[in-house]
XYZ file of C-alpha atoms in Angstrom:
348
model
C 0.079 -0.051 -0.122
C 2.979 2.007 -0.029
C 2.680 2.665 -3.515
C 2.179 5.953 -5.548
C -1.172 6.240 -7.271
C -0.686 6.428 -10.919
C -4.204 6.066 -13.302
C -3.426 3.196 -15.483
C -0.967 1.550 -13.535
C -2.406 -1.833 -14.380
C -2.770 -1.463 -18.601
C -0.483 -4.224 -18.679
C -2.536 -6.838 -16.982
C -4.809 -9.002 -18.730
C -8.374 -8.994 -17.666
C -9.727 -11.581 -14.612
C -12.399 -13.925 -15.379
C -15.820 -12.610 -13.626
C -16.119 -13.101 -9.758
C -19.803 -13.417 -8.319
C -19.742 -10.463 -5.300
C -19.589 -12.905 -2.530
C -21.043 -11.743 1.378
C -19.448 -13.100 4.628
C -20.528 -12.523 8.145
C -17.547 -11.194 10.315
C -17.407 -9.484 13.454
C -14.523 -6.614 12.222
C -15.536 -2.944 11.982
C -12.737 -0.355 12.002
C -13.188 3.180 14.037
C -16.581 1.479 14.933
C -15.168 -0.921 16.801
C -14.246 2.315 19.006
C -17.925 2.513 19.975
C -18.727 -0.986 20.758
C -15.386 -0.978 23.189
C -16.886 2.063 25.039
C -20.369 -0.130 25.137
C -18.547 -3.303 26.282
C -17.181 -1.196 29.049
C -20.597 0.293 29.614
C -22.468 -2.933 29.789
C -20.277 -4.337 32.633
C -21.474 -1.244 34.720
C -17.578 0.284 34.794
C -19.063 3.602 33.445
C -15.490 5.465 35.781
C -13.636 3.183 33.390
C -15.295 3.392 29.981
C -15.498 7.573 30.208
C -12.160 7.149 31.137
C -11.223 4.467 27.843
C -13.600 7.624 25.849
C -10.944 10.012 26.825
C -8.299 8.491 26.085
C -9.840 7.784 22.676
C -11.103 11.820 22.044
C -7.067 12.760 22.493
C -5.310 10.337 19.917
C -8.110 11.058 17.491
C -7.593 13.420 14.513
C -11.105 15.217 13.692
C -9.366 16.966 10.231
C -11.246 14.720 7.438
C -13.627 17.001 5.122
C -16.752 16.026 3.796
C -18.143 17.552 0.381
C -19.894 21.229 0.297
C -23.348 21.302 1.600
C -24.420 22.143 -1.963
C -23.377 19.064 -3.789
C -24.890 16.123 -1.229
C -28.275 14.666 -0.940
C -30.882 15.292 1.527
C -30.385 13.412 5.214
C -32.783 10.665 5.194
C -35.497 10.239 7.082
C -35.946 8.736 10.345
C -37.238 5.432 10.727
C -39.264 3.597 13.003
C -36.894 2.324 15.954
C -37.502 -0.983 17.949
C -38.487 0.433 20.969
C -41.004 3.118 18.871
C -38.166 5.552 18.868
C -37.762 7.694 15.638
C -34.131 8.025 14.033
C -32.168 8.510 10.638
C -30.362 5.543 9.417
C -26.623 6.362 9.916
C -23.980 5.972 7.044
C -19.983 6.206 7.720
C -17.563 5.621 5.085
C -14.947 4.103 6.010
C -11.429 4.730 4.042
C -8.358 3.266 4.519
C -5.202 5.094 3.520
C -1.560 4.924 3.515
C -1.658 7.734 5.790
C -3.989 9.640 8.398
C -2.862 12.924 6.733
C -5.626 13.572 4.631
C -4.860 17.377 4.299
C -1.815 16.007 1.627
C -4.409 13.424 -0.156
C -3.286 13.655 -3.517
C 0.273 12.194 -2.315
C -1.696 9.277 -1.612
C -4.416 6.456 -2.412
C -7.496 5.002 -0.541
C -7.104 1.115 -1.065
C -9.733 0.203 1.161
C -13.174 2.173 1.023
C -16.655 0.925 2.785
C -19.780 2.212 3.602
C -21.283 1.691 7.292
C -24.703 1.526 7.036
C -26.266 0.928 10.502
C -30.221 0.279 10.724
C -32.435 3.195 12.262
C -33.953 0.521 14.518
C -29.672 0.008 15.531
C -29.625 -4.668 15.216
C -27.952 -4.294 12.304
C -24.973 -2.901 10.372
C -23.578 -3.639 7.048
C -20.187 -2.633 5.852
C -20.000 -2.834 2.217
C -17.207 -2.900 0.271
C -15.771 -0.727 -3.299
C -13.343 -2.294 -4.213
C -10.125 0.424 -5.364
C -10.839 -0.830 -9.168
C -14.052 -0.181 -9.278
C -14.965 1.953 -12.346
C -17.301 4.613 -12.049
C -18.015 8.624 -12.100
C -16.008 10.378 -10.088
C -17.290 14.251 -9.756
C -15.663 16.521 -11.824
C -13.222 13.884 -13.557
C -14.504 12.157 -15.674
C -14.867 8.180 -14.956
C -11.998 6.654 -13.279
C -11.453 3.420 -10.759
C -12.541 4.767 -7.746
C -9.954 4.927 -5.537
C -8.607 7.902 -7.762
C -11.218 10.049 -6.010
C -9.203 10.424 -2.953
C -5.865 11.348 -4.745
C -7.749 13.820 -7.265
C -9.773 15.764 -4.184
C -9.707 14.042 -0.844
C -11.858 12.712 1.123
C -14.466 15.428 0.345
C -14.577 14.326 -3.677
C -14.844 10.721 -2.333
C -17.146 10.945 -0.580
C -18.734 12.903 -3.289
C -18.218 9.983 -5.730
C -20.043 7.899 -3.501
C -22.679 9.681 -2.593
C -23.083 10.181 -5.961
C -23.028 6.685 -6.458
C -25.398 5.680 -4.328
C -27.543 9.014 -3.919
C -27.550 8.745 -0.625
C -25.652 10.886 2.087
C -23.079 9.736 3.849
C -23.033 11.124 7.432
C -19.973 10.752 8.858
C -16.499 9.430 8.036
C -13.202 7.828 9.135
C -9.947 7.627 7.645
C -7.897 4.558 9.305
C -4.088 4.755 8.168
C -4.098 1.051 7.389
C -0.540 0.162 7.713
C -0.321 1.997 10.847
C -3.345 -0.250 11.743
C -2.136 -3.704 10.414
C 1.145 -2.877 12.787
C -1.317 -3.402 16.138
C -1.091 -6.866 15.048
C 2.262 -6.850 16.772
C 0.532 -5.315 19.953
C -1.849 -7.905 20.088
C 0.803 -10.758 19.220
C 0.071 -11.514 16.195
C -2.483 -13.409 14.623
C -3.937 -16.641 12.022
C -5.619 -16.331 9.245
C -6.962 -18.915 6.352
C -5.050 -17.889 3.474
C -7.806 -19.415 0.686
C -5.059 -19.179 -1.856
C -0.651 -20.262 -1.644
C 1.166 -16.690 -2.797
C 4.639 -15.287 -2.421
C 5.491 -11.694 -2.451
C 8.538 -10.168 -2.308
C 9.922 -10.920 1.267
C 8.201 -13.983 2.286
C 6.016 -16.909 1.369
C 2.281 -17.823 2.079
C 1.011 -20.855 1.886
C -2.931 -22.345 1.895
C -4.515 -22.706 4.840
C -3.366 -21.391 8.386
C -0.778 -18.329 8.177
C 0.752 -16.977 11.118
C 1.028 -13.079 10.827
C 3.220 -10.710 12.641
C 3.365 -7.150 11.814
C 5.590 -6.574 8.757
C 4.656 -10.038 7.171
C 0.566 -8.645 7.465
C 1.377 -5.885 5.740
C 3.060 -7.843 2.736
C -0.205 -10.051 3.188
C -2.942 -7.224 2.707
C -0.736 -5.580 -0.046
C -0.659 -8.203 -2.954
C -2.460 -8.470 -5.463
C -0.696 -9.458 -8.975
C 0.233 -12.932 -7.643
C -3.550 -13.614 -6.210
C -6.112 -14.517 -9.011
C -8.724 -12.468 -8.205
C -6.172 -9.879 -8.052
C -7.765 -7.037 -6.177
C -10.530 -8.885 -5.241
C -8.606 -11.042 -3.886
C -6.230 -8.555 -2.171
C -9.852 -7.049 -0.551
C -10.824 -10.241 1.208
C -7.551 -10.887 2.565
C -7.418 -7.202 3.899
C -10.790 -7.824 5.410
C -9.257 -10.880 7.072
C -6.565 -9.527 9.211
C -8.273 -6.838 9.939
C -10.880 -9.271 11.344
C -8.024 -11.216 13.068
C -6.716 -7.936 15.030
C -9.694 -7.048 16.141
C -11.691 -10.219 17.136
C -7.715 -10.745 19.134
C -8.617 -7.316 20.242
C -11.641 -8.015 21.455
C -10.678 -10.984 23.375
C -11.415 -12.100 26.649
C -7.367 -12.259 27.991
C -7.448 -8.584 26.179
C -10.176 -6.928 27.659
C -9.488 -8.682 30.812
C -6.322 -6.904 31.103
C -7.714 -2.807 31.271
C -3.617 -1.428 30.215
C -3.037 -3.953 26.807
C -7.448 -3.422 25.919
C -6.690 0.403 26.082
C -3.205 0.617 24.583
C -4.902 -1.587 21.594
C -8.156 0.648 21.442
C -6.515 3.842 21.830
C -4.044 2.838 19.579
C -6.735 1.948 16.464
C -8.374 5.954 17.489
C -4.172 7.074 16.534
C -4.666 5.403 13.157
C -7.718 7.133 12.361
C -9.148 10.734 11.163
C -12.587 11.603 11.092
C -15.042 14.533 10.131
C -15.340 17.244 12.537
C -18.350 16.119 13.059
C -17.885 13.197 14.429
C -17.619 14.437 18.121
C -17.452 12.766 21.309
C -20.936 12.933 22.166
C -21.777 11.622 18.674
C -19.688 8.434 19.451
C -21.042 8.214 22.730
C -24.798 8.599 21.863
C -24.348 6.207 18.618
C -22.686 3.587 21.263
C -25.525 3.838 23.133
C -27.590 3.172 20.524
C -26.191 0.194 19.273
C -28.133 -2.999 20.112
C -25.965 -5.474 17.902
C -26.122 -8.805 19.229
C -23.625 -10.465 17.612
C -21.627 -11.418 14.572
C -24.969 -11.947 13.218
C -25.828 -8.671 13.485
C -23.045 -7.727 11.246
C -23.509 -8.079 7.317
C -20.403 -7.974 5.322
C -21.159 -7.510 1.426
C -19.748 -6.339 -1.256
C -21.114 -3.208 -4.107
C -22.434 -5.372 -6.891
C -20.193 -5.561 -10.117
C -20.059 -7.947 -13.329
C -16.361 -8.757 -12.451
C -13.192 -7.438 -14.235
C -13.122 -5.777 -17.705
C -10.748 -2.818 -19.887
C -11.585 0.524 -19.719
C -11.403 2.461 -23.355
C -7.834 3.684 -22.208
C -6.596 -0.352 -21.524
C -6.939 -0.652 -18.220
C -8.034 -2.979 -16.244
C -11.187 -2.566 -13.867
C -14.174 -3.599 -12.167
C -17.355 -3.355 -13.659
C -20.378 -2.027 -11.971
C -22.942 -4.009 -12.459
C -25.380 -1.072 -13.003
C -28.648 -2.674 -12.353
C -28.042 -4.433 -8.924
C -25.981 -0.899 -7.690
C -29.322 0.517 -8.121
C -31.084 -1.482 -5.996
C -28.456 -1.298 -3.382
C -28.748 1.959 -3.369
C -32.352 1.796 -2.883
C -31.758 -0.165 0.097
C -29.633 2.329 1.901
C -31.956 5.257 0.633
C -35.486 3.012 2.059
C -33.459 1.694 5.051
C -34.359 -1.624 4.042
C -30.770 -3.957 3.153
C -32.229 -6.558 5.027
C -34.540 -7.387 2.355
C -31.704 -6.560 -0.420
C -29.897 -9.217 0.843
C -32.464 -11.770 1.506
C -32.387 -10.918 -2.233
C -29.193 -11.777 -2.925
C -27.846 -13.743 0.042
C -24.558 -14.739 -1.974
């Protein structure tokens, strides 16, 4: 992930065979783990510790990530009926993995990981939607290009605007994660184990098929590689999700949660590698955390934005082609807060 973004950099690659978007249930979130961490502590009655933990998070968070100008944005979503009769709107948070938390100099960097976290209006479900970095979309003011070019062209505001234009849904908040710094937390939890679907080699390491042990450096090479993988960028995105899931699962394991020092270091470490928009205040984080009604991994759905596999752009780039019909259906589900119905129709 340390490469510089160069439009057309994949022109020499052969188009890969189409691959169906896959949905898997996993218990991983990126900045949302901060919300969940506060809920876990508060649920145990340790309110003083929760307050102190939140202060550590606040001290480490950077709040310089920018959302689009108001005139370029869809209208806010309307509230939906909550489980206890309360009215509240669904919440959409853009999650970006960048090669730096320095969002003010985005033109020199890239965003290889781009997701929407959709919290249902009743706060009983969360949907994590991945957008492959090579997805070919319209970028406001720049024509069609790979979706990760938006960050290089115009920073976080243009990346969010691109998603809002694609879905016609307002994004409420934004969190940018220094992905390499985040993966470095692998060492903080004592390394992780992941199930590697495809054997591959990088410059420094070999990763056999099956279970592989990863420390910080090995984890970074594992999540960076794409050219030696049969599914290219789609397989790399899958590997990134596996590593993040493993780090969070271990960071939220009983052995670490039961150790206040290690748990605080872990959660504040996530915050130290995260930049959010100014509207994601301490009060918003706390109120969102306390409104969540997630009961485990089954309430966190993970899916990929609909695509038709890979193809080639007019200028020779290898791209991921949008499935226009299903994208429209997913957009409507986000707008109507009916993602459960969308996943019933498209379970895999």
